[in-house]
Short mmCIF file of C-alpha atoms in Angstrom, two decimals:
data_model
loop_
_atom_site.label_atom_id
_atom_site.label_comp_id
_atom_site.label_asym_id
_atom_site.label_seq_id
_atom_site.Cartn_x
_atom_site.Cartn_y
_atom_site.Cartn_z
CA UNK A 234 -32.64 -4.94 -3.85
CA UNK A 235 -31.47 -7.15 -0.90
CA UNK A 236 -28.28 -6.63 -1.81
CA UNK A 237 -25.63 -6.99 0.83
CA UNK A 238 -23.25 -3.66 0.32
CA UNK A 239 -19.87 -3.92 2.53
CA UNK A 240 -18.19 0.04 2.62
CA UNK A 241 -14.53 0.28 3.78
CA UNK A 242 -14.07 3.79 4.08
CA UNK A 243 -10.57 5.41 4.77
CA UNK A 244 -10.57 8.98 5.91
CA UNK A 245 -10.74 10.88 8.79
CA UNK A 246 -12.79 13.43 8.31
CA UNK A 247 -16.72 12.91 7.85
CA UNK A 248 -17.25 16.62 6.01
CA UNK A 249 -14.85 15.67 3.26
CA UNK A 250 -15.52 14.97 -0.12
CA UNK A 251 -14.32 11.67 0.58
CA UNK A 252 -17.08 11.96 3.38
CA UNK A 253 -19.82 13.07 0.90
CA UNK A 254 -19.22 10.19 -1.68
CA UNK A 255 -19.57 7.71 1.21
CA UNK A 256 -22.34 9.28 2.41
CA UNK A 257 -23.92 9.20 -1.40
CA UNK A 258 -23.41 5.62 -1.28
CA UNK A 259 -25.04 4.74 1.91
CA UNK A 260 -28.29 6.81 1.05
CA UNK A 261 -28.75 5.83 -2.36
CA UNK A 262 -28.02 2.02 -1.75
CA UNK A 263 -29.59 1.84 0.92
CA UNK A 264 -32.96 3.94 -0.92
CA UNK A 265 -32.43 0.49 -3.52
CA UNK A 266 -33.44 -1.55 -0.74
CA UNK A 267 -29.79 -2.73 -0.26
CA UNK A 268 -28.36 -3.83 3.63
CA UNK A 269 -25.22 -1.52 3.80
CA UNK A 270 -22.98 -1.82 6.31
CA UNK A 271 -19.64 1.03 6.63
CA UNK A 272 -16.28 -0.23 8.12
CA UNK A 273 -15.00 3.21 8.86
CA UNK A 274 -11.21 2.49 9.77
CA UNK A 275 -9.71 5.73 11.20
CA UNK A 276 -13.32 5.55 13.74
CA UNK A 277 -12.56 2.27 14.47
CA UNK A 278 -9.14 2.82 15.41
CA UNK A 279 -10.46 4.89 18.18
CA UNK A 280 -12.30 1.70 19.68
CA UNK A 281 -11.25 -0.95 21.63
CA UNK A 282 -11.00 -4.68 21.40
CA UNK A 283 -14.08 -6.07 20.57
CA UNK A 284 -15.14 -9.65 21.50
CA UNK A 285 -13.65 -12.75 20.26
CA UNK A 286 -17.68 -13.63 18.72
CA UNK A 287 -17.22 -10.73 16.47
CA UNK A 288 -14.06 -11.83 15.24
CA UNK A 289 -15.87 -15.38 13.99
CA UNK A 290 -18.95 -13.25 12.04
CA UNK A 291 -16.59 -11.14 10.11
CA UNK A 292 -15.35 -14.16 8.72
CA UNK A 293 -18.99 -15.29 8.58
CA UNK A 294 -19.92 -12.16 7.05
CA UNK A 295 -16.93 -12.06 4.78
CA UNK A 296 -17.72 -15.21 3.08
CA UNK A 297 -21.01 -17.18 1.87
CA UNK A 298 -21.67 -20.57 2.74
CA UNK A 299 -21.28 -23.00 5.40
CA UNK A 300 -17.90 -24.84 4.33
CA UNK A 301 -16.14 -21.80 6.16
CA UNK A 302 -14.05 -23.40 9.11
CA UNK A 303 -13.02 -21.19 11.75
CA UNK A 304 -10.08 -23.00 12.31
CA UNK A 305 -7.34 -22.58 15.09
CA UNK A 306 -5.21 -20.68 12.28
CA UNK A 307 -7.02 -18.71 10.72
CA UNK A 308 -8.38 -17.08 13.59
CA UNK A 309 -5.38 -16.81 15.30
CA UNK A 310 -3.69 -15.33 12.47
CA UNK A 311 -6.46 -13.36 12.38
CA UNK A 312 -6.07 -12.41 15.76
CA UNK A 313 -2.23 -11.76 15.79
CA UNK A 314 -2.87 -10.04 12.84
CA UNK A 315 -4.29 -7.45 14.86
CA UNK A 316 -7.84 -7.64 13.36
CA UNK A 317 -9.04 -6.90 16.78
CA UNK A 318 -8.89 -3.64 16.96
CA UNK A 319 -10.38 -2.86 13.47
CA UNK A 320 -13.51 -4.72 14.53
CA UNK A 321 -16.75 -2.71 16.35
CA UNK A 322 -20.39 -2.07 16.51
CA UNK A 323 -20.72 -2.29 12.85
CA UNK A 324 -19.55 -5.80 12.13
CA UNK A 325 -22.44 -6.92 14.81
CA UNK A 326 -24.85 -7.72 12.41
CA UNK A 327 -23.89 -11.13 11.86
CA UNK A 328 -25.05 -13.22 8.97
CA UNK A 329 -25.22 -10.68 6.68
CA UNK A 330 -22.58 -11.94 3.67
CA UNK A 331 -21.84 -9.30 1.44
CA UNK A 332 -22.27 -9.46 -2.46
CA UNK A 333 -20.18 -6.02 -3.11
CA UNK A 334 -17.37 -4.37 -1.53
CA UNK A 335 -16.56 -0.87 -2.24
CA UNK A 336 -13.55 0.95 -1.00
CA UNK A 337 -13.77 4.35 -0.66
CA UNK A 338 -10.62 6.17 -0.11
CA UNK A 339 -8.29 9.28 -0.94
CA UNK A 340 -5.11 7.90 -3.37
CA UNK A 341 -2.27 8.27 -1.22
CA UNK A 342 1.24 7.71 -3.29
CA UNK A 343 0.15 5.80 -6.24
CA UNK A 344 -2.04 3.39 -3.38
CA UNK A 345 -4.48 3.32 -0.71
CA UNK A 346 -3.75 4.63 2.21
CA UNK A 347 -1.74 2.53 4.83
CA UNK A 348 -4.97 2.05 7.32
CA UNK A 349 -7.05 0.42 4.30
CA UNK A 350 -4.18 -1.52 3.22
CA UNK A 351 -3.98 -2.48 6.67
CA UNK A 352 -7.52 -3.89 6.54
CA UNK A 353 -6.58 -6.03 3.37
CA UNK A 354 -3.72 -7.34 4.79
CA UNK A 355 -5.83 -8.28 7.65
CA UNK A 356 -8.89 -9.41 6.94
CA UNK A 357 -8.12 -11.16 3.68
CA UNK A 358 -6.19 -13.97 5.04
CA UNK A 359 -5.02 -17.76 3.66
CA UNK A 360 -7.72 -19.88 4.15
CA UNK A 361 -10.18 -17.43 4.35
CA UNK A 362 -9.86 -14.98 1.00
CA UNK A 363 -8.01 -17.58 -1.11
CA UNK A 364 -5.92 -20.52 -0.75
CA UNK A 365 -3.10 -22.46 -1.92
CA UNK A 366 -4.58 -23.41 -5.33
CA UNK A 367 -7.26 -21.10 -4.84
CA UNK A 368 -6.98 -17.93 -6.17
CA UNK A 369 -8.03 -15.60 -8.79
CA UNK A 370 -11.41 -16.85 -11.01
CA UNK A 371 -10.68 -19.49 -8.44
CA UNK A 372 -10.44 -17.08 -5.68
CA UNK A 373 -12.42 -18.05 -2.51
CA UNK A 374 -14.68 -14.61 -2.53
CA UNK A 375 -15.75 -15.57 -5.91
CA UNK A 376 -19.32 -14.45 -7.34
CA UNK A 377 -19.08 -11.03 -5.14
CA UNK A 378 -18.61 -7.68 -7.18
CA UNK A 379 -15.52 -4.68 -5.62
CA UNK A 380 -15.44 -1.42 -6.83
CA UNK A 381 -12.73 1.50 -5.70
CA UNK A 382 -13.96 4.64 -5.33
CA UNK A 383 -11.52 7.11 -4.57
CA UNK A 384 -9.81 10.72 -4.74
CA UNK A 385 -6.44 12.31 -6.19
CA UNK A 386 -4.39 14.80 -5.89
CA UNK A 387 -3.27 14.71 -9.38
CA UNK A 388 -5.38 15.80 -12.31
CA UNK A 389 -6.78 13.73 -15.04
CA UNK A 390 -3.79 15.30 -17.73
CA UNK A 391 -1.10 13.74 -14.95
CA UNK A 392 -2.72 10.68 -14.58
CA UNK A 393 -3.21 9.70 -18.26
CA UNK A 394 -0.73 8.24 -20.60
CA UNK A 395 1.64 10.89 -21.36
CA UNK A 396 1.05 12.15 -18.18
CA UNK A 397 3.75 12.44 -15.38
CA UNK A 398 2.03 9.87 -13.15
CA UNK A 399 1.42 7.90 -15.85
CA UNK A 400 -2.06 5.97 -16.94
CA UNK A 401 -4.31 6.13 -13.79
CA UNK A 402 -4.96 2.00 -14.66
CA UNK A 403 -1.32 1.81 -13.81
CA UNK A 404 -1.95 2.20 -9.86
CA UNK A 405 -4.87 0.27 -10.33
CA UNK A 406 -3.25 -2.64 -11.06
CA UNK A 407 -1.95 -3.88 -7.71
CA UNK A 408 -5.29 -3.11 -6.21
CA UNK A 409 -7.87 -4.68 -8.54
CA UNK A 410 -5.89 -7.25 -10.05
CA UNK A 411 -3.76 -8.05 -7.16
CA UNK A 412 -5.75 -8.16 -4.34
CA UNK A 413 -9.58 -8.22 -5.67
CA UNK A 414 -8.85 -10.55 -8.77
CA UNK A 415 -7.05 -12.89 -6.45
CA UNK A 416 -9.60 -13.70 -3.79
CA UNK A 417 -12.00 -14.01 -6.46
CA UNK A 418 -13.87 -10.90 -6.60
CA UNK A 419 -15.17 -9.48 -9.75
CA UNK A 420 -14.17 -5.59 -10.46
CA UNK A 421 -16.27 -3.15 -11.60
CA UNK A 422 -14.93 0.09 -12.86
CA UNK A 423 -13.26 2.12 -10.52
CA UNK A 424 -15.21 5.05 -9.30
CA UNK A 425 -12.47 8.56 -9.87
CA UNK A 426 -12.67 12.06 -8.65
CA UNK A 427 -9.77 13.48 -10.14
CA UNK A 428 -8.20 16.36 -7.33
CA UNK A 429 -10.99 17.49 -6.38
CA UNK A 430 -9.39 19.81 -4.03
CA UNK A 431 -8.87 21.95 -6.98
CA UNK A 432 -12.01 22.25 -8.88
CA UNK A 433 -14.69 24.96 -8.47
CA UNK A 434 -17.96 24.20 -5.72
CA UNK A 435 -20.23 23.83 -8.87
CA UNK A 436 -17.47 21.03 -10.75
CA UNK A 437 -17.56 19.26 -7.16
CA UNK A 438 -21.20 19.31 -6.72
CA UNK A 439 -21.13 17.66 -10.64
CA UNK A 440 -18.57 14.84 -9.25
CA UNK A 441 -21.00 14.02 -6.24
CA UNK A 442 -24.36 14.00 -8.37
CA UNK A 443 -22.30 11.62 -10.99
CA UNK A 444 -21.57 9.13 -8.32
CA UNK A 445 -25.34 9.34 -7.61
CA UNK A 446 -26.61 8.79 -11.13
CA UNK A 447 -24.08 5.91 -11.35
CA UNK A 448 -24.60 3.94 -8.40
CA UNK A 449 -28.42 4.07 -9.55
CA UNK A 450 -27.59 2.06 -12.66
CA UNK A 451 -24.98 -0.18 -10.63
CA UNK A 452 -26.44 -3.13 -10.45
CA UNK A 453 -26.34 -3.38 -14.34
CA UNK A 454 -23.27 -2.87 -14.99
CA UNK A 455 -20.73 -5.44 -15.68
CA UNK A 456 -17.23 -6.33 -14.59
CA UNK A 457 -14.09 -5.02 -16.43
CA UNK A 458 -11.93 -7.79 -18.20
CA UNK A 459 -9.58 -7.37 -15.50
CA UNK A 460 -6.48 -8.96 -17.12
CA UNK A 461 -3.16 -7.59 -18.27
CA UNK A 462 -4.54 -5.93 -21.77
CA UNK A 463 -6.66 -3.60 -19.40
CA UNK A 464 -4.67 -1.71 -17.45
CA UNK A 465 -1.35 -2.15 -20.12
CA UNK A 466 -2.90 -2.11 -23.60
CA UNK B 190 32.92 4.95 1.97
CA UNK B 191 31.31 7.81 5.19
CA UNK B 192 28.04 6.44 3.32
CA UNK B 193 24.61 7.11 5.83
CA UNK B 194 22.18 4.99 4.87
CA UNK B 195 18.92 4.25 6.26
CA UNK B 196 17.05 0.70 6.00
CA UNK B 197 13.38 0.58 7.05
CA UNK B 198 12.65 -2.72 7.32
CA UNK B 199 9.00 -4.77 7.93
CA UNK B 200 9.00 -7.87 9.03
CA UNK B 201 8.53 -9.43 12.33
CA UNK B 202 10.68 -12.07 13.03
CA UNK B 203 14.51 -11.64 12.66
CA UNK B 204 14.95 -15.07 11.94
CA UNK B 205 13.16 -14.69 8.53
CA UNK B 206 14.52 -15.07 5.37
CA UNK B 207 13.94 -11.01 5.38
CA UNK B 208 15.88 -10.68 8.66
CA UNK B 209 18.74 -12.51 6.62
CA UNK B 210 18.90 -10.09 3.89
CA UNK B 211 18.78 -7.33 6.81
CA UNK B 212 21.99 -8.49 8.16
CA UNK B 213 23.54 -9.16 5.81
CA UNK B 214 23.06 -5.57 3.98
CA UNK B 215 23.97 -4.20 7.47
CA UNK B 216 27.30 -6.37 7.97
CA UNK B 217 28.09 -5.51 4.63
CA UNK B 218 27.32 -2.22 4.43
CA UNK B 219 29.10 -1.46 7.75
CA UNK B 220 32.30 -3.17 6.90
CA UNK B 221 32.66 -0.83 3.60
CA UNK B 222 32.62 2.31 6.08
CA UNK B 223 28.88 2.80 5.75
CA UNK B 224 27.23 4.71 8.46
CA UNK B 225 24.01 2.19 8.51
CA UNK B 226 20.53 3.25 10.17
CA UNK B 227 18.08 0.63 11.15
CA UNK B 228 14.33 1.35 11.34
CA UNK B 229 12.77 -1.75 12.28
CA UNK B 230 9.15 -0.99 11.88
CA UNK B 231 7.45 -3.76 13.85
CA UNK B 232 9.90 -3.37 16.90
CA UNK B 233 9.17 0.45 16.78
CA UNK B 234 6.08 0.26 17.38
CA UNK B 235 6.26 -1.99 20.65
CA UNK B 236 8.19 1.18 21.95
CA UNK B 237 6.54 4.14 23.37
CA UNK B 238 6.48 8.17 22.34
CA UNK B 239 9.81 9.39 22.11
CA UNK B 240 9.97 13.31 23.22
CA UNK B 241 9.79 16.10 20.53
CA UNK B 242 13.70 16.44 19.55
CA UNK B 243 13.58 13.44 18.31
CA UNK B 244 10.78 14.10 15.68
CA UNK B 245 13.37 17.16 14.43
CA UNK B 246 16.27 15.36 14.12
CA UNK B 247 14.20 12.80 12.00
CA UNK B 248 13.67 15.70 9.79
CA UNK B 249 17.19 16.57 10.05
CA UNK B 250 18.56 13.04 9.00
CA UNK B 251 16.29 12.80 6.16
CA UNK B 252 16.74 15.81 4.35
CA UNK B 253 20.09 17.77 3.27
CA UNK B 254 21.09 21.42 3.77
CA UNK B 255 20.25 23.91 5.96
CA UNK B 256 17.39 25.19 4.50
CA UNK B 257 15.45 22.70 5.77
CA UNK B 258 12.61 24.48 7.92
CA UNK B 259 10.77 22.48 10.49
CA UNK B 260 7.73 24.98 10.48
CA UNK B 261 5.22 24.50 12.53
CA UNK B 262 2.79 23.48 9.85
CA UNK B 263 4.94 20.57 8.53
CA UNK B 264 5.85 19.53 12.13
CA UNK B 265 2.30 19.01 13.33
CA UNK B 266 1.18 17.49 10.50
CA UNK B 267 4.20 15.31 11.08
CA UNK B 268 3.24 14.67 14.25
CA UNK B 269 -1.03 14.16 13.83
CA UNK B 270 0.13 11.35 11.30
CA UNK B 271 1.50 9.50 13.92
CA UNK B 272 4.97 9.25 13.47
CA UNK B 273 5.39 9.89 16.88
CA UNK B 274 5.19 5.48 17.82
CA UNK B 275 7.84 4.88 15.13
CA UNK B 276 10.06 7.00 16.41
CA UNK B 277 12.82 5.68 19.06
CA UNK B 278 16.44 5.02 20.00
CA UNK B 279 17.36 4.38 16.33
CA UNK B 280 16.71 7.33 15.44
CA UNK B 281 19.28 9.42 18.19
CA UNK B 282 21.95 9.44 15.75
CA UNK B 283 21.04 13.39 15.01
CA UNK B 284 22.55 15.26 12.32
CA UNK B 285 23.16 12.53 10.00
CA UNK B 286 21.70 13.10 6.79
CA UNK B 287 20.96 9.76 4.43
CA UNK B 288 22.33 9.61 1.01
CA UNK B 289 20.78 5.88 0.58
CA UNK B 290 17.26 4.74 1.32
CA UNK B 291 16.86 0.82 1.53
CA UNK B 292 13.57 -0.81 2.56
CA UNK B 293 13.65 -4.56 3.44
CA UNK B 294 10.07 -6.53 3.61
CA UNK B 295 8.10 -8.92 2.18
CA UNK B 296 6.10 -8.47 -0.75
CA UNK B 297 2.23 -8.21 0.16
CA UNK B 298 -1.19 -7.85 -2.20
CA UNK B 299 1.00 -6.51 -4.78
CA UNK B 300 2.97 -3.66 -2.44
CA UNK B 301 4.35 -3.16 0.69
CA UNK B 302 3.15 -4.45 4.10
CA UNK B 303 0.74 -1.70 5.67
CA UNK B 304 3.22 -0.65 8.10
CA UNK B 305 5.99 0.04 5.40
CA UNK B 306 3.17 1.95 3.57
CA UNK B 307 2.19 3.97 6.94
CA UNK B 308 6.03 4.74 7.03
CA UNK B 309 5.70 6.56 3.52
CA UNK B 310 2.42 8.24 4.40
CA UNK B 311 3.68 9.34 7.60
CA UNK B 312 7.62 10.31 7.00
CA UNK B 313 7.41 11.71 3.72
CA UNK B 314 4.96 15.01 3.72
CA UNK B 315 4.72 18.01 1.81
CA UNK B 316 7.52 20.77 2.45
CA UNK B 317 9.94 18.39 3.42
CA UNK B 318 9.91 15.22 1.01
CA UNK B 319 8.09 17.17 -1.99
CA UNK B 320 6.25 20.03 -2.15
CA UNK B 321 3.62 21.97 -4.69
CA UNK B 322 6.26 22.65 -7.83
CA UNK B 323 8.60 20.54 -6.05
CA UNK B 324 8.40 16.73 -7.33
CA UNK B 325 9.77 14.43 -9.65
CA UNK B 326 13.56 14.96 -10.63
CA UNK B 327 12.48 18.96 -8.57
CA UNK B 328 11.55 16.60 -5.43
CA UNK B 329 13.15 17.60 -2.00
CA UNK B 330 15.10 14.44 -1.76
CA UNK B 331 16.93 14.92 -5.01
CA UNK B 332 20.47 13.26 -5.40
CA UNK B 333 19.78 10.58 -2.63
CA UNK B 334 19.55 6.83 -3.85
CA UNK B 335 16.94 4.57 -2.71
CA UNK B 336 16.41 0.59 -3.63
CA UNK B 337 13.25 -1.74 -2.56
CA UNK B 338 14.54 -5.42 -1.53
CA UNK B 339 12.14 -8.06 -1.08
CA UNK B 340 10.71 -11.36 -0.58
CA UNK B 341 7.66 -12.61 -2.94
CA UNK B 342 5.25 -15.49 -2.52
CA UNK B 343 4.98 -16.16 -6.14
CA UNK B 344 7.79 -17.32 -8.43
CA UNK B 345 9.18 -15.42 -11.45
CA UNK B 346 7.50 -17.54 -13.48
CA UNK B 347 4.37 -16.11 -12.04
CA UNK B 348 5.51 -12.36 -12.14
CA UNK B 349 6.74 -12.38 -15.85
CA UNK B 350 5.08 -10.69 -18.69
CA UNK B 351 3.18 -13.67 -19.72
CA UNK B 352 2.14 -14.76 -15.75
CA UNK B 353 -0.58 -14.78 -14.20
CA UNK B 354 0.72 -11.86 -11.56
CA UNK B 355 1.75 -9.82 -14.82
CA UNK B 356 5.10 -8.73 -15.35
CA UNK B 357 6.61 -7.76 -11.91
CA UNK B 358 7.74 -4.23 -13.00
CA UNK B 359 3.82 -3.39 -12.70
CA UNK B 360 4.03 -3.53 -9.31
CA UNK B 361 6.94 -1.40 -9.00
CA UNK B 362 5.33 1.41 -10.48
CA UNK B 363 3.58 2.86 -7.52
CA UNK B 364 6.60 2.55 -5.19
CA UNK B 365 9.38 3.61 -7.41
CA UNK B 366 7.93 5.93 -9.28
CA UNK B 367 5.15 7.11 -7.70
CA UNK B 368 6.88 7.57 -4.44
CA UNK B 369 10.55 7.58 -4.45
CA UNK B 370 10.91 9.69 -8.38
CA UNK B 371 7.94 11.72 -7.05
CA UNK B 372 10.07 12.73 -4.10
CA UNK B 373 13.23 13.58 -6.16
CA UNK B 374 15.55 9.87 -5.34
CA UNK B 375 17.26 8.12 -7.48
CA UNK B 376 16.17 4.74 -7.81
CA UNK B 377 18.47 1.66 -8.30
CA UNK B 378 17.64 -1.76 -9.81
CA UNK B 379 15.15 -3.58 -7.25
CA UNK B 380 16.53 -7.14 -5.37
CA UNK B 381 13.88 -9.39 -5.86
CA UNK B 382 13.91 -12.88 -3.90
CA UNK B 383 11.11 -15.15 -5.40
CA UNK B 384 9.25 -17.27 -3.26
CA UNK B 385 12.23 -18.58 -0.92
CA UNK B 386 9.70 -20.19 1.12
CA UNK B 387 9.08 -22.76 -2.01
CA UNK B 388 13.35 -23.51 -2.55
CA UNK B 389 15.70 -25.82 -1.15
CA UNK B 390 17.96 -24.55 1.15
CA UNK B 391 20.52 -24.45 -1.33
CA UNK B 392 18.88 -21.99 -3.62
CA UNK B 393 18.19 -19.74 -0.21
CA UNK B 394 22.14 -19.72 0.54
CA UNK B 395 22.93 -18.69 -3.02
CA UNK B 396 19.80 -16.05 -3.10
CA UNK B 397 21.35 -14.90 0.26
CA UNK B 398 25.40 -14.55 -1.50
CA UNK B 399 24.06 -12.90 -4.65
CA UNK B 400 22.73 -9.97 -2.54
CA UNK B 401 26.22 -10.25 -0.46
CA UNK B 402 28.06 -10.19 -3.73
CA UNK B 403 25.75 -7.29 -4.97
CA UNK B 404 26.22 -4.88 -2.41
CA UNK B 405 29.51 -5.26 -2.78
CA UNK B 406 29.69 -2.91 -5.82
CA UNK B 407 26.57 -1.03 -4.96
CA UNK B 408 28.05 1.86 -5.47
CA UNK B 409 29.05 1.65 -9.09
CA UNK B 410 25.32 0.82 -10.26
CA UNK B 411 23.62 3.24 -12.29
CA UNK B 412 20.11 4.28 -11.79
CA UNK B 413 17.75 3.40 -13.68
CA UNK B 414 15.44 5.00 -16.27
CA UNK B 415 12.48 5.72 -13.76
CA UNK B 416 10.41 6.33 -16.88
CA UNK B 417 6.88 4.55 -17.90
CA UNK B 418 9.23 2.47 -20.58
CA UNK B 419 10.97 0.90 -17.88
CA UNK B 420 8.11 -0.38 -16.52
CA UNK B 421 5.80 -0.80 -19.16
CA UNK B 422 7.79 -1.48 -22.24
#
């Protein structure tokens, strides 16, 4: 409870099942008492340029305490970055620091899709996410908690071991331990629908009340040992 | 020799150490007869909407044969992607087909800047880069070579099994495999630069003739073993 809950969410339609998991999320966390806030990419795409305050409490938002300098490059990095037009109405409530990021997402070739990676390459910027010596348990978005929650094509059979696409921890690799891991985040374990384009109505509705029954327990669990043995063992 | 081969390349200032490696695959390309395609992501998208025959002969340059159908359903979803900014005077040269695929960027989070990603999710959709029983060594883009060159931040000391960024194959997992063997190409060894932002100048001129001499005999090079051994061994 009190829990600040930061959702990136990457798709474009709001009546997918991509829709429906985010939408699980936001009712049930925010049922726990939690302050969730949605950074819904493809919407804010369609937005213009917000103002230059909102760039300053996204970093504020992004990142506890008050040692964060806005300096002159970060922000314009920031800025030529072209954080701009990513930023809307939803980053307004400034002050709020989250404790958990999720990503929710469909898997597009073996990664997120382009728009969220977008956002990482964006937002989580030198100085700001991590720094020169600063990085992984050292990370500068340390003590906060990222899960991925996300959709594939594939089944579970082509996404295990033996499978054509290989182990699914394969692809997770470059997200959790590449990007989360090295700003400092812990990981919980990822949140999978496996194609759920292919599954009967009743097997869907099973993979939505799942994500339910898990995020009520969420808080509890703990973060994988996200080293090599992991996703390679 | 009569080569056509296509080079998408991310990064935003031609007087990087990537823009180097650009040129120099260009010059050298060119000078062994190579018909040699630029798609300079960052510059395309300064440009404006090129008209609708240009989004066919992309199609058309991609993809062998005649059998290649631009249906309506594979065009529009071509064109509600968004491909439609990257598009421009690069990509006039209609009616020739690619037998090498090259991209040139800088190593980001693990993968491939978000506009080099947006490239994939946007170029390479279902019916004409892979389709339902259609993927793998069955992909659409069979018999066509492709090769990721890039920059890191880390060293290789960093990237090697024991490292804290893991062995650096993990990361080629999702691009090789999951993208270019998923879409039926060949893939050759990867050029890797390490961190030529941290080397004398010295090391950068002989990082800069090794992919001279390299390209040189491109041609002999055998693929490799795009299997989960080569990676994960």
């Amino acid at each position: 409870p009190g829990k600040k809950v930061l959702i990136v969410y990457a798709h474009q339609e709001p009546k997918s099942f991509n829709g429906s998991l985010l939408k699980i999320a936001v009712e049930e966390l925010t049922k726990q008492g939690c302050s969730v806030t949605v950074s819904d990419l493809y919407a804010m795409h369609l937005g213009g340029s917000p103002p230059m305050p909102q760039v300053v409490s996204v970093l504020w938002m992004l990142r506890d305490g008050p040692e964060m300098t806005v300096n002159r490059k970060n922000l314009s990095s920031f800025c030529k970055a072209g954080l701009l037009p990513l930023l809307t109405g939803s980053w307004k409530k400034a002050g709020t620091r989250f404790h958990f990021l999720s990503a929710q997402f469909p898997l597009f070739w073996f990664s997120m899709p382009a728009i969220l990676k977008g956002w990482m390459d964006r937002v989580l910027v030198q100085g700001f996410a991590y720094d020169l010596s600063k990085s992984y348990d050292g990370g500068l978005l340390q003590d906060k908690l990222s899960l991925f929650s996300f959709t594939t094509g594939g089944t579970t059979e082509m996404y295990s071991k033996g499978g054509i696409g290989g182990d699914i921890r394969y692809v997770l690799w470059p997200m959790q331990h590449g990007i989360m891991h090295f700003c400092g985040l812990k990981v919980l374990e990822p949140h999978i629908c496996y194609a759920p384009e292919n599954v009967s109505v009743e097997k869907r509705k099973e993979m939505l009340s799942a994500w339910t029954q898990r995020l009520k327990t969420l808080w509890k669990e703990e973060p994988i040992d996200c080293s090599p043995e992991w996703y390679f063992k």
